[in-house]
Amino acid sequence: MTSPPTPADLCKTFAAGTLAASLARDFDLTNPADVESATQTCVVLHNAGAIDLLQLIEARQIAALDAPDRLRAIDRFGDLLPALDVSPERLLRLLDVHVTPEDPTGFSYRLQAAYRAWCRVRPTEARRLVAAAAAGDAVARGFLAPALEATQDPQLARDTAGSADALIRGAAIAVLGNLEDHDAASRAATAALFHTLATNCPDADTHAQLLRAWAAMVRRGVPEANSQTVPLLRRLLALTDEAVLQEAAQMLWSTVRALEKEAIGLLLEALAQVRADQTLTLKALDLACYTMLEAGLHAEATAFVTQLVTRADEPPPPDAFGRFMRALATGPTARLSPVIVHWLLLGDHRLCDGLLGALHTQAIEGAPIYLDPAALEIPGAAHLLLCEKAVGWFFVKPITAASILVSVLRVCAPDTAVGVLALLTDPLLRNYSCVRDYLRTLDAADAERVAPAVAAHDAYHAALEGVPYLPELRPSEHRRRIERLRAADHMRKAHKDAQQQSVLMPLVSRSVLLYGNRTLTYRHTPAGAPEPVEMDLRSFGVSVEMPSMQFVDPVALDYQLLMLRRKRMNP
């Protein structure tokens, strides 16, 4: 269509039941001005009574469209609704029927957004809806918040928040949290009301709603909120139900930069009681701890995670703090160093496993971590224990473990250095050639410190190479063939498992090449002629160094690592 439809055309389209599809397709117009003109004509026709646009929802004409057209049509309807003359009662009935709590298509969300826009341009009707809800109208109660917010009347919201009806009270509290109020006396009255509700309504839902609303006020920088956060939190956090803890975690995450340290301490004290099965709260708490790191509160964040993960009763797993742990592992060394020292010396397997999991994002052999000298200002005996823990827990990241030992060698006493060099020799150098390569990259001062370990390792290899060839120790061809078959079966199974778990395999087609090192396919050009497409095949792979003793004496190696992990400071 090249020109906007006439009013008669639109009336015919509405009568035929195809107006919803026309809205979704912008009336088949390409000029935005023409689309706007046709839309405004629909509004005029509705307000004149010639057509009834609410029938597009009530008769499920929009709902009957295909998914893309349905969403476009409801968006167009949402743009129209604020200008439509419709009674509040009819609008509420429409919402009650067509808004569902769980709507994966987004239809209900868009319809509620249109209702909010309608309330904003009609504050008088919005007040009628508020009055209807206060009078006990069941439908109005469910859609109170947009109407109450549209009035922009803090006093009305405060009066409504005093209702004995929990649903009405919760909606009013949410509105007070988001309502712009430029009157200092009015804001003080809102803060006083929150304190009163926290005392007079000792149920978890109300406390959670008050926390959510107060957090919104803190984010907006309301002066009364910033000055009265601590006394209000003391009241609200007296309950530690799941709903309260979840809102406390959300508040900490969203407002940590605006809160005083005393308020942060109150939130952390309450959140220390979170259970391992409170998944949503833990997700918010992970974001909160990550935000605390970025805000410079890393000491408080790491102390809280340490306390929570090592708790005796139902502690959450370290992977519940995945984002916090990754930020910690990839952050500045000055921030990471005291955590590594404290957690390794503490020796709790949950903390050490969590730290190792965070370091797995680094290179396969591990990235060097040079501990800050300030973090190593610990007793001399603790230096050796730290190295033993580092080797025991980070053995699969040998370069990371070796770098921690090098860091300790820079500050430890000579007698401690003997034990540290022994650990560097066995098990690190004895099992991994990559550690020898790493030590070659050190500067002259560090190279001198590790020279005794390198010399001991070279002597060990020289002794191995000095052993003459002993045919009796060579496995027979039969046993070697059995091992090759076992390895081939193992790799074939791993290959199949990897294909089944791959997210890419279902997206691509597979073909088996019987010979050759390239593929040749044809595609059709716009002219219809076949065009050859060649692709040369190249090999790729990744290598991982396995510990040498894993093949020679795996039981002794496992026992050695277990003893290093279980070491404790001598009394």
Coordinates of C-alpha atoms in Angstrom, one line a residue:
M1 CA 0.0 0.0 0.0
T2 CA 1.4 3.4 -1.0
S3 CA -1.0 5.7 0.9
P4 CA -2.5 5.5 4.4
P5 CA -5.8 3.6 4.7
T6 CA -8.9 5.8 4.9
P7 CA -11.3 5.6 7.9
A8 CA -13.7 3.6 5.8
D9 CA -10.9 1.1 4.9
L10 CA -10.0 0.8 8.6
C11 CA -13.6 0.2 9.5
K12 CA -13.8 -2.6 6.9
T13 CA -10.6 -4.1 8.1
F14 CA -11.9 -4.1 11.7
A15 CA -15.2 -5.7 10.6
A16 CA -13.3 -8.4 8.7
G17 CA -11.3 -9.2 11.8
T18 CA -7.9 -8.4 10.2
L19 CA -7.0 -5.1 11.9
A20 CA -4.7 -6.9 14.3
A21 CA -2.7 -8.3 11.4
S22 CA -2.6 -4.9 9.7
L23 CA -1.3 -3.3 12.9
A24 CA 1.5 -5.9 13.1
R25 CA 2.5 -5.2 9.4
D26 CA 2.3 -1.4 9.8
F27 CA -0.6 -1.4 7.4
D28 CA 1.8 -2.5 4.7
L29 CA 3.2 1.0 4.7
T30 CA 6.9 1.9 4.4
N31 CA 6.8 5.6 5.3
P32 CA 6.8 6.1 9.2
A33 CA 4.7 9.3 8.8
D34 CA 2.0 7.3 7.0
V35 CA 2.1 4.6 9.7
E36 CA 1.7 7.2 12.4
S37 CA -1.2 8.8 10.4
A38 CA -3.0 5.4 10.1
T39 CA -2.4 4.7 13.8
Q40 CA -3.9 8.0 14.9
T41 CA -6.9 7.4 12.6
C42 CA -7.5 4.2 14.5
V43 CA -7.6 6.1 17.8
V44 CA -10.0 8.7 16.4
L45 CA -12.3 6.0 15.1
H46 CA -12.2 4.1 18.5
N47 CA -13.0 7.3 20.5
A48 CA -15.8 8.1 18.1
G49 CA -17.3 4.6 18.6
A50 CA -16.8 3.5 15.0
I51 CA -14.5 0.6 16.0
D52 CA -13.5 -1.0 19.3
L53 CA -9.8 -1.5 19.5
L54 CA -10.1 -3.4 22.8
Q55 CA -11.8 -6.2 20.9
L56 CA -8.4 -6.9 19.4
I57 CA -7.4 -8.2 22.9
E58 CA -10.8 -9.4 24.2
A59 CA -11.7 -11.4 21.0
R60 CA -8.1 -12.8 21.0
Q61 CA -7.4 -11.5 17.5
I62 CA -3.9 -10.5 18.5
A63 CA -3.3 -13.7 20.4
A64 CA -4.2 -15.7 17.3
L65 CA -1.4 -14.2 15.3
D66 CA 2.0 -15.9 14.8
A67 CA 4.6 -15.1 17.4
P68 CA 6.5 -12.3 15.6
D69 CA 3.3 -10.6 14.4
R70 CA 1.7 -11.1 17.8
L71 CA 4.4 -9.2 19.6
R72 CA 4.5 -6.4 17.0
A73 CA 0.7 -6.1 17.2
I74 CA 0.7 -5.9 21.1
D75 CA 3.5 -3.3 20.9
R76 CA 1.3 -1.2 18.5
F77 CA -1.7 -1.7 20.7
G78 CA 0.4 -0.5 23.7
D79 CA 1.2 2.7 21.8
L80 CA -2.5 3.2 21.1
L81 CA -3.9 2.4 24.6
P82 CA -3.0 5.6 26.4
A83 CA -5.0 7.7 23.9
L84 CA -8.1 5.4 24.0
D85 CA -11.2 6.4 25.8
V86 CA -12.0 3.3 27.9
S87 CA -13.5 2.9 31.3
P88 CA -11.2 1.8 34.1
E89 CA -13.6 -1.1 34.9
R90 CA -13.4 -2.5 31.4
L91 CA -9.7 -2.1 31.3
L92 CA -9.3 -4.0 34.6
R93 CA -11.5 -6.9 33.3
L94 CA -9.3 -7.1 30.2
L95 CA -6.2 -7.3 32.3
D96 CA -7.6 -9.8 34.7
V97 CA -8.4 -12.2 31.8
H98 CA -5.4 -11.7 29.6
V99 CA -2.5 -11.1 32.0
T100 CA -1.0 -14.4 33.3
P101 CA 1.8 -14.8 35.8
E102 CA 3.9 -17.0 33.6
D103 CA 3.9 -15.9 29.9
P104 CA 7.0 -16.9 27.9
T105 CA 5.9 -14.9 24.9
G106 CA 6.0 -11.5 26.7
F107 CA 2.4 -10.8 25.8
S108 CA 1.4 -10.2 29.4
Y109 CA 4.4 -8.0 30.1
R110 CA 3.6 -5.7 27.1
L111 CA 0.0 -5.5 28.1
Q112 CA 0.9 -4.4 31.6
A113 CA 3.3 -1.8 30.1
A114 CA 0.4 -0.4 28.1
Y115 CA -1.7 -0.3 31.2
R116 CA 1.0 1.7 33.1
A117 CA 1.2 4.2 30.2
W118 CA -2.6 4.5 30.2
C119 CA -2.6 5.3 34.0
R120 CA 0.2 7.9 33.6
V121 CA -1.8 10.0 31.1
R122 CA -5.1 9.6 33.1
P123 CA -4.3 10.4 36.8
T124 CA -8.0 11.0 37.6
E125 CA -8.9 7.5 36.5
A126 CA -5.9 6.2 38.3
R127 CA -7.2 7.6 41.5
R128 CA -10.5 5.8 40.9
L129 CA -8.6 2.6 40.5
V130 CA -6.8 3.2 43.8
A131 CA -10.1 3.9 45.6
A132 CA -11.6 0.7 44.1
A133 CA -8.7 -1.3 45.3
A134 CA -8.9 0.2 48.8
A135 CA -12.7 -0.6 48.8
G136 CA -11.9 -4.3 48.2
D137 CA -12.2 -4.7 44.4
A138 CA -10.3 -8.0 43.8
V139 CA -9.2 -7.1 40.3
A140 CA -8.1 -3.6 41.2
R141 CA -6.0 -4.9 44.1
G142 CA -3.9 -7.0 41.6
F143 CA -3.2 -4.0 39.4
L144 CA -2.9 -1.3 42.1
A145 CA 0.8 -0.3 41.8
P146 CA 0.7 1.3 38.3
A147 CA -2.4 3.3 39.2
L148 CA -0.9 4.4 42.5
E149 CA 2.4 5.4 40.9
A150 CA 0.5 7.4 38.2
T151 CA -1.0 9.7 40.8
Q152 CA 2.5 10.9 41.9
D153 CA 0.9 11.5 45.3
P154 CA 3.3 10.4 48.2
Q155 CA 0.6 11.1 50.8
L156 CA -1.9 8.8 49.0
A157 CA 0.8 6.1 48.7
R158 CA 1.5 6.4 52.5
D159 CA -2.1 6.2 53.4
T160 CA -2.5 3.1 51.1
A161 CA 0.6 1.5 52.7
G162 CA -1.1 1.6 56.0
S163 CA -3.7 -0.9 54.8
A164 CA -4.2 -4.1 56.6
D165 CA -4.4 -5.9 53.2
A166 CA -1.0 -7.4 52.6
L167 CA -1.3 -7.2 48.8
I168 CA -2.3 -3.5 48.9
R169 CA 0.4 -2.7 51.5
G170 CA 3.1 -4.4 49.4
A171 CA 2.1 -2.5 46.2
A172 CA 2.1 0.9 48.1
I173 CA 5.5 0.2 49.6
A174 CA 6.9 -0.6 46.2
V175 CA 5.5 2.7 44.8
L176 CA 7.0 4.7 47.7
G177 CA 10.4 3.3 46.9
N178 CA 10.3 4.5 43.3
L179 CA 8.3 7.7 43.7
E180 CA 10.1 10.9 43.1
D181 CA 9.5 13.2 46.1
H182 CA 11.0 16.6 46.2
D183 CA 9.5 17.6 49.5
A184 CA 11.9 17.0 52.5
A185 CA 9.0 16.8 55.0
S186 CA 7.2 14.3 52.8
R187 CA 10.4 12.2 52.5
A188 CA 10.8 12.3 56.2
A189 CA 7.2 11.1 56.6
T190 CA 7.9 8.2 54.2
A191 CA 11.0 7.2 56.2
A192 CA 9.1 7.3 59.5
L193 CA 6.3 5.2 57.9
F194 CA 8.9 2.6 56.9
H195 CA 10.2 2.4 60.5
T196 CA 6.6 2.0 61.8
L197 CA 5.8 -0.8 59.3
A198 CA 9.0 -2.6 60.2
T199 CA 7.9 -2.6 63.8
N200 CA 4.2 -3.2 63.4
C201 CA 4.3 -5.8 60.6
P202 CA 6.7 -8.5 61.7
D203 CA 6.1 -10.8 58.7
A204 CA 8.9 -11.7 56.3
D205 CA 7.1 -10.5 53.1
T206 CA 6.6 -7.0 54.4
H207 CA 10.2 -6.8 55.6
A208 CA 11.4 -8.0 52.2
Q209 CA 9.2 -5.4 50.5
L210 CA 10.5 -2.6 52.7
L211 CA 14.1 -3.7 52.0
R212 CA 13.5 -3.6 48.2
A213 CA 11.8 -0.2 48.4
W214 CA 14.5 1.3 50.7
A215 CA 17.3 0.0 48.4
A216 CA 15.6 1.9 45.5
M217 CA 15.6 5.0 47.6
V218 CA 19.3 4.6 48.5
R219 CA 20.1 4.1 44.8
R220 CA 18.4 7.4 43.9
G221 CA 20.3 9.2 46.6
V222 CA 17.4 10.2 48.9
P223 CA 19.1 12.0 51.8
E224 CA 16.7 10.5 54.4
A225 CA 17.4 7.0 53.1
N226 CA 21.2 7.4 53.4
S227 CA 21.0 8.8 57.0
Q228 CA 18.5 6.2 58.4
T229 CA 19.6 3.0 56.7
V230 CA 21.4 1.6 59.7
P231 CA 18.5 1.9 62.2
L232 CA 16.0 0.6 59.7
L233 CA 18.2 -2.4 58.8
R234 CA 18.4 -3.3 62.5
R235 CA 14.7 -3.7 62.5
L236 CA 14.2 -5.4 59.1
L237 CA 17.0 -7.9 59.5
A238 CA 15.7 -9.2 62.7
L239 CA 13.9 -11.7 60.5
T240 CA 16.1 -14.0 58.4
D241 CA 13.5 -15.8 56.3
E242 CA 14.5 -16.6 52.7
A243 CA 12.6 -13.7 51.3
V244 CA 14.3 -11.2 53.6
L245 CA 17.8 -12.7 52.9
Q246 CA 17.2 -12.5 49.1
E247 CA 16.3 -8.9 49.3
A248 CA 19.2 -8.2 51.6
A249 CA 21.6 -9.7 49.0
Q250 CA 19.9 -7.7 46.2
M251 CA 20.3 -4.5 48.3
L252 CA 24.0 -5.2 49.0
W253 CA 24.6 -5.9 45.3
S254 CA 22.8 -2.8 44.0
T255 CA 23.7 -0.2 46.7
V256 CA 27.1 -1.3 48.1
R257 CA 28.8 1.9 46.8
A258 CA 26.3 4.1 48.5
L259 CA 26.1 2.3 51.9
E260 CA 28.1 3.0 55.0
K261 CA 30.4 0.3 56.3
E262 CA 28.1 -0.2 59.3
A263 CA 25.2 -0.9 57.0
I264 CA 27.3 -3.3 54.9
G265 CA 28.3 -5.1 58.1
L266 CA 24.6 -5.5 59.2
L267 CA 23.7 -7.0 55.8
L268 CA 26.7 -9.4 55.8
E269 CA 25.9 -10.5 59.3
A270 CA 22.4 -11.4 58.3
L271 CA 23.5 -13.0 55.0
A272 CA 25.9 -15.3 56.9
Q273 CA 22.9 -17.4 57.7
V274 CA 22.0 -18.2 54.0
R275 CA 21.5 -21.9 53.3
A276 CA 23.0 -23.9 50.5
D277 CA 19.6 -24.5 48.9
Q278 CA 18.7 -20.8 48.6
T279 CA 20.0 -20.6 45.0
L280 CA 18.6 -17.2 44.0
T281 CA 20.0 -15.6 47.2
L282 CA 23.4 -17.1 46.5
K283 CA 23.4 -15.8 43.0
A284 CA 22.7 -12.3 44.2
L285 CA 25.2 -12.7 47.0
D286 CA 27.9 -13.7 44.4
L287 CA 27.2 -10.5 42.5
A288 CA 27.3 -8.5 45.8
C289 CA 30.7 -9.9 46.7
Y290 CA 32.0 -9.2 43.2
T291 CA 30.7 -5.7 43.5
M292 CA 32.4 -5.3 46.8
L293 CA 35.7 -6.3 45.3
E294 CA 35.3 -3.7 42.6
A295 CA 34.4 -1.1 45.2
G296 CA 37.6 -1.6 47.1
L297 CA 36.0 -3.7 49.9
H298 CA 38.0 -6.8 49.1
A299 CA 39.0 -7.5 52.7
E300 CA 35.3 -7.5 53.8
A301 CA 34.2 -9.6 50.8
T302 CA 36.9 -12.3 51.2
A303 CA 36.4 -12.5 55.0
F304 CA 32.7 -13.0 54.4
V305 CA 33.2 -15.7 51.8
T306 CA 35.7 -17.4 54.1
Q307 CA 33.3 -17.4 57.0
L308 CA 30.4 -18.6 54.8
V309 CA 32.2 -21.4 52.9
T310 CA 33.8 -22.8 56.1
R311 CA 30.7 -22.7 58.1
A312 CA 30.0 -26.0 59.9
D313 CA 26.3 -26.4 59.1
E314 CA 25.1 -26.5 55.5
P315 CA 27.7 -24.2 53.9
P316 CA 27.2 -23.2 50.3
P317 CA 29.8 -24.6 47.9
P318 CA 32.7 -22.4 46.6
D319 CA 31.3 -22.6 43.1
A320 CA 28.3 -20.6 44.3
F321 CA 30.7 -17.6 44.3
G322 CA 32.0 -18.3 40.8
R323 CA 32.0 -14.6 39.6
F324 CA 33.6 -13.5 42.8
M325 CA 36.3 -16.2 42.6
R326 CA 37.1 -15.5 39.0
A327 CA 37.4 -11.7 39.7
L328 CA 39.7 -12.5 42.6
A329 CA 41.9 -14.9 40.6
T330 CA 42.3 -12.5 37.7
G331 CA 42.5 -9.3 39.7
P332 CA 45.5 -7.3 41.0
T333 CA 48.2 -9.4 42.7
A334 CA 48.1 -7.1 45.8
R335 CA 44.4 -8.2 46.2
L336 CA 44.9 -11.8 45.5
S337 CA 48.1 -12.4 47.5
P338 CA 46.7 -12.2 51.0
V339 CA 43.8 -14.4 50.0
I340 CA 46.1 -17.1 48.7
V341 CA 48.3 -17.0 51.8
H342 CA 45.3 -17.0 54.2
W343 CA 43.3 -19.7 52.5
L344 CA 46.3 -22.0 52.0
L345 CA 47.4 -21.7 55.6
L346 CA 43.8 -22.2 56.8
G347 CA 43.9 -25.4 54.9
D348 CA 40.1 -25.8 54.4
H349 CA 39.6 -28.1 51.4
R350 CA 36.5 -26.1 50.3
L351 CA 38.4 -22.8 50.0
C352 CA 41.4 -24.4 48.4
D353 CA 39.3 -26.3 45.9
G354 CA 37.4 -23.1 45.1
L355 CA 40.7 -21.2 44.5
L356 CA 42.0 -24.0 42.3
G357 CA 38.8 -23.9 40.3
A358 CA 39.1 -20.2 39.8
L359 CA 42.7 -20.6 38.6
H360 CA 41.6 -23.2 36.0
T361 CA 40.7 -20.2 33.8
Q362 CA 44.4 -19.6 33.4
A363 CA 46.8 -21.5 31.1
I364 CA 46.8 -25.3 31.3
E365 CA 50.1 -25.4 33.3
G366 CA 49.0 -22.4 35.3
A367 CA 50.0 -18.7 35.2
P368 CA 52.8 -17.4 37.5
I369 CA 51.5 -15.7 40.6
Y370 CA 54.1 -13.6 42.4
L371 CA 52.9 -13.0 46.0
D372 CA 53.1 -9.5 47.3
P373 CA 55.9 -9.3 50.0
A374 CA 53.4 -7.6 52.4
A375 CA 51.2 -10.8 52.3
L376 CA 54.3 -12.9 53.2
E377 CA 55.0 -11.1 56.5
I378 CA 54.2 -14.2 58.5
P379 CA 56.2 -16.4 60.9
G380 CA 59.1 -18.3 59.4
A381 CA 57.5 -21.7 60.0
A382 CA 54.4 -20.6 58.1
H383 CA 56.5 -20.0 55.0
L384 CA 57.3 -23.7 54.6
L385 CA 53.7 -24.7 55.4
L386 CA 52.5 -22.2 52.7
C387 CA 54.8 -23.9 50.1
E388 CA 53.7 -27.4 51.1
K389 CA 50.0 -26.4 50.8
A390 CA 50.7 -24.6 47.4
V391 CA 52.3 -27.8 46.0
G392 CA 49.7 -30.1 47.4
W393 CA 46.7 -28.1 46.1
F394 CA 48.1 -26.5 43.0
F395 CA 50.1 -29.5 41.8
V396 CA 48.0 -29.7 38.6
K397 CA 49.0 -26.1 38.0
P398 CA 52.7 -26.6 38.3
I399 CA 53.9 -23.2 37.1
T400 CA 51.5 -21.5 39.6
A401 CA 52.8 -23.6 42.4
A402 CA 56.4 -23.0 41.4
S403 CA 55.9 -19.3 41.2
I404 CA 54.5 -19.3 44.8
L405 CA 57.6 -21.1 46.0
V406 CA 59.8 -18.5 44.2
S407 CA 57.9 -15.7 45.9
V408 CA 58.6 -17.3 49.3
L409 CA 62.3 -17.9 48.5
R410 CA 62.6 -14.1 48.1
V411 CA 61.7 -13.4 51.7
C412 CA 62.2 -16.5 53.8
A413 CA 65.1 -17.4 56.1
P414 CA 68.0 -19.6 54.8
D415 CA 67.0 -22.7 56.8
T416 CA 63.4 -22.4 55.5
A417 CA 64.8 -22.0 51.9
V418 CA 66.2 -25.6 52.2
G419 CA 62.8 -27.1 52.7
V420 CA 61.3 -24.9 49.9
L421 CA 64.0 -25.9 47.5
A422 CA 63.4 -29.6 48.3
L423 CA 59.7 -29.1 47.4
L424 CA 60.7 -27.4 44.2
T425 CA 62.9 -30.4 43.3
D426 CA 60.4 -33.1 44.4
P427 CA 57.6 -33.2 43.4
L428 CA 57.6 -30.2 40.9
L429 CA 60.8 -30.5 38.9
R430 CA 60.7 -34.3 39.1
N431 CA 57.3 -34.5 37.5
Y432 CA 57.1 -31.5 35.1
S433 CA 59.5 -30.4 32.5
C434 CA 57.5 -27.2 32.1
V435 CA 58.7 -26.1 35.6
R436 CA 62.3 -26.3 34.3
D437 CA 61.3 -24.2 31.4
Y438 CA 59.7 -21.7 33.7
L439 CA 62.7 -21.4 35.9
R440 CA 64.8 -20.6 32.9
T441 CA 62.8 -17.4 32.4
L442 CA 63.5 -16.0 35.9
D443 CA 65.8 -13.0 36.3
A444 CA 69.3 -13.4 37.7
A445 CA 68.5 -12.9 41.3
D446 CA 65.6 -15.5 41.3
A447 CA 67.7 -17.9 39.2
E448 CA 70.4 -17.8 41.8
R449 CA 67.8 -18.6 44.5
V450 CA 66.5 -21.7 42.7
A451 CA 69.9 -22.9 41.5
P452 CA 70.3 -25.6 44.1
A453 CA 66.9 -27.1 43.1
V454 CA 67.9 -27.0 39.4
A455 CA 71.3 -28.6 40.2
A456 CA 69.6 -31.4 42.2
H457 CA 67.2 -32.0 39.4
D458 CA 70.0 -32.2 36.8
A459 CA 71.9 -34.7 39.0
Y460 CA 68.7 -36.8 39.2
H461 CA 68.3 -36.9 35.5
A462 CA 72.0 -37.6 35.0
A463 CA 71.6 -40.6 37.3
L464 CA 68.6 -41.8 35.4
E465 CA 70.4 -41.6 32.1
G466 CA 73.4 -43.4 33.7
V467 CA 71.3 -46.6 34.1
P468 CA 72.2 -49.0 31.4
Y469 CA 69.7 -50.4 29.0
L470 CA 68.0 -53.4 30.6
P471 CA 66.0 -55.5 28.1
E472 CA 64.3 -57.3 31.0
L473 CA 62.5 -54.1 31.9
R474 CA 61.1 -53.6 28.5
P475 CA 57.4 -54.7 28.1
S476 CA 56.8 -57.5 25.7
E477 CA 55.2 -56.7 22.3
H478 CA 52.0 -58.5 23.5
R479 CA 51.6 -56.3 26.5
R480 CA 52.5 -53.1 24.5
R481 CA 49.8 -54.1 21.9
I482 CA 47.2 -54.5 24.7
E483 CA 48.1 -51.1 26.1
R484 CA 47.7 -49.5 22.7
L485 CA 44.3 -51.1 22.2
R486 CA 43.2 -50.0 25.6
A487 CA 44.4 -46.4 24.9
A488 CA 42.6 -46.4 21.5
D489 CA 39.3 -47.6 23.1
H490 CA 39.6 -45.0 25.8
M491 CA 40.2 -42.2 23.3
R492 CA 37.4 -43.4 21.0
K493 CA 35.0 -43.3 23.9
A494 CA 36.2 -39.8 24.9
H495 CA 35.8 -38.6 21.3
K496 CA 32.2 -39.9 21.2
D497 CA 31.4 -38.4 24.6
A498 CA 32.8 -35.0 23.5
Q499 CA 30.6 -35.1 20.4
Q500 CA 27.5 -35.8 22.4
Q501 CA 28.2 -33.0 24.8
S502 CA 29.2 -30.5 22.1
V503 CA 26.9 -27.5 21.5
L504 CA 28.2 -27.2 18.0
M505 CA 27.7 -30.7 16.6
P506 CA 23.9 -30.4 16.2
L507 CA 24.4 -27.2 14.2
V508 CA 26.7 -28.7 11.5
S509 CA 26.5 -31.6 9.0
R510 CA 29.0 -34.4 9.1
S511 CA 30.8 -36.2 6.3
V512 CA 33.4 -39.0 6.4
L513 CA 36.4 -38.6 4.1
L514 CA 37.8 -41.9 2.9
Y515 CA 41.0 -40.3 1.5
G516 CA 42.5 -36.9 0.8
N517 CA 43.1 -33.8 2.8
R518 CA 40.5 -31.4 1.4
T519 CA 36.8 -31.2 0.7
L520 CA 35.0 -30.0 -2.4
T521 CA 31.4 -28.8 -2.3
Y522 CA 29.2 -26.8 -4.7
R523 CA 27.0 -23.8 -4.1
H524 CA 24.6 -22.1 -6.5
T525 CA 25.3 -18.5 -7.5
P526 CA 22.4 -16.0 -7.9
A527 CA 22.5 -16.9 -11.6
G528 CA 21.9 -20.5 -10.8
A529 CA 25.3 -21.8 -11.9
P530 CA 27.2 -24.3 -9.6
E531 CA 30.3 -22.8 -8.0
P532 CA 33.0 -25.1 -6.4
V533 CA 34.1 -24.4 -2.9
E534 CA 37.3 -26.0 -1.7
M535 CA 38.5 -26.3 1.9
D536 CA 41.9 -27.6 2.9
L537 CA 42.0 -29.6 6.1
R538 CA 44.6 -28.9 8.7
S539 CA 45.4 -30.6 12.0
F540 CA 45.1 -29.0 15.4
G541 CA 45.5 -30.1 18.9
V542 CA 46.4 -29.3 22.4
S543 CA 48.9 -31.0 24.7
V544 CA 48.9 -31.4 28.4
E545 CA 51.9 -32.6 30.4
M546 CA 51.1 -35.4 32.8
P547 CA 53.2 -35.8 35.9
S548 CA 56.0 -38.3 35.4
M549 CA 55.4 -40.1 38.7
Q550 CA 51.8 -40.7 37.6
F551 CA 53.1 -43.5 35.4
V552 CA 56.0 -44.7 37.6
D553 CA 54.4 -44.8 41.0
P554 CA 50.9 -43.2 41.1
V555 CA 50.1 -44.4 44.6
A556 CA 53.2 -42.8 46.1
L557 CA 52.5 -39.6 44.3
D558 CA 48.9 -39.4 45.5
Y559 CA 50.0 -40.2 49.0
Q560 CA 52.7 -37.5 48.9
L561 CA 50.2 -34.8 47.7
L562 CA 47.7 -35.9 50.3
M563 CA 50.2 -35.5 53.1
L564 CA 51.1 -32.0 51.8
R565 CA 47.5 -30.9 51.8
R566 CA 46.9 -32.2 55.3
K567 CA 50.0 -30.6 56.8
R568 CA 49.4 -28.4 59.9
M569 CA 51.5 -25.9 61.7
N570 CA 53.5 -27.5 64.6
P571 CA 52.3 -26.2 68.0

